[in-house]
GROMACS .gro file of C-alpha atoms in nm:
model
   67
    1MET     CA    1   9.484   3.907   5.195
    2ALA     CA    2   9.461   3.667   5.486
    3GLN     CA    3   9.839   3.640   5.485
    4ASP     CA    4   9.871   4.007   5.584
    5LEU     CA    5   9.689   3.954   5.911
    6LYS     CA    6   9.902   3.890   6.218
    7PRO     CA    7   9.772   3.742   6.542
    8LEU     CA    8   9.759   3.974   6.839
    9GLY     CA    9  10.024   3.896   7.094
   10ASP     CA   10  10.050   4.005   7.453
   11ASP     CA   11  10.276   4.294   7.347
   12SER     CA   12  10.004   4.446   7.129
   13LEU     CA   13   9.747   4.428   7.406
   14GLY     CA   14   9.991   4.576   7.655
   15ASN     CA   15  10.050   4.875   7.432
   16PHE     CA   16   9.676   4.912   7.382
   17ASN     CA   17   9.609   4.910   7.756
   18LEU     CA   18   9.885   5.166   7.811
   19ALA     CA   19   9.737   5.390   7.542
   20LEU     CA   20   9.391   5.342   7.692
   21THR     CA   21   9.517   5.451   8.034
   22LYS     CA   22   9.677   5.760   7.881
   23ARG     CA   23   9.352   5.845   7.703
   24TYR     CA   24   9.151   5.809   8.024
   25ASN     CA   25   9.396   6.037   8.205
   26PHE     CA   26   9.383   6.291   7.922
   27ASP     CA   27   9.002   6.273   7.933
   28LYS     CA   28   9.000   6.347   8.307
   29ILE     CA   29   9.240   6.639   8.265
   30PHE     CA   30   9.034   6.778   7.976
   31ALA     CA   31   8.710   6.744   8.175
   32ILE     CA   32   8.862   6.926   8.472
   33ALA     CA   33   8.997   7.202   8.247
   34ALA     CA   34   8.655   7.237   8.084
   35TRP     CA   35   8.481   7.268   8.421
   36VAL     CA   36   8.737   7.523   8.541
   37GLY     CA   37   8.682   7.726   8.223
   38ILE     CA   38   8.304   7.711   8.261
   39CYS     CA   39   8.318   7.813   8.627
   40PHE     CA   40   8.559   8.097   8.548
   41GLY     CA   41   8.331   8.227   8.272
   42LEU     CA   42   8.023   8.206   8.494
   43ALA     CA   43   8.206   8.386   8.776
   44ILE     CA   44   8.304   8.671   8.542
   45LEU     CA   45   7.944   8.689   8.416
   46ALA     CA   46   7.813   8.703   8.774
   47VAL     CA   47   8.055   8.984   8.863
   48LEU     CA   48   7.949   9.183   8.557
   49LEU     CA   49   7.577   9.132   8.623
   50ILE     CA   50   7.614   9.233   8.989
   51ASP     CA   51   7.812   9.542   8.887
   52VAL     CA   52   7.546   9.646   8.633
   53PHE     CA   53   7.270   9.580   8.887
   54LEU     CA   54   7.442   9.786   9.157
   55ASP     CA   55   7.513  10.072   8.915
   56GLY     CA   56   7.160  10.076   8.775
   57LEU     CA   57   6.956  10.021   9.090
   58PRO     CA   58   6.988  10.381   9.221
   59ARG     CA   59   6.874  10.516   8.883
   60LEU     CA   60   6.548  10.323   8.884
   61ASP     CA   61   6.244  10.503   9.012
   62TRP     CA   62   5.872  10.452   8.982
   63GLN     CA   63   5.834  10.716   8.709
   64PHE     CA   64   6.091  10.538   8.488
   65ILE     CA   65   5.918  10.204   8.535
   66THR     CA   66   5.567  10.333   8.458
   67SER     CA   67   5.655  10.559   8.166
   0.00000   0.00000   0.00000
């Protein structure tokens, strides 16, 4: 079992560091995409809420609120 193990050379660590850099870059891109998606969804929600508020505000009167 110990014969199957190979010592790590500089080549293995170089590939690992390259893969690590790619993963960090992918993580940054994914985080930016997630924030853009969240902001887009919240902007759409805000537009819809403002539209409903502006459409409904003229229909509100004191009699509707107290009944």
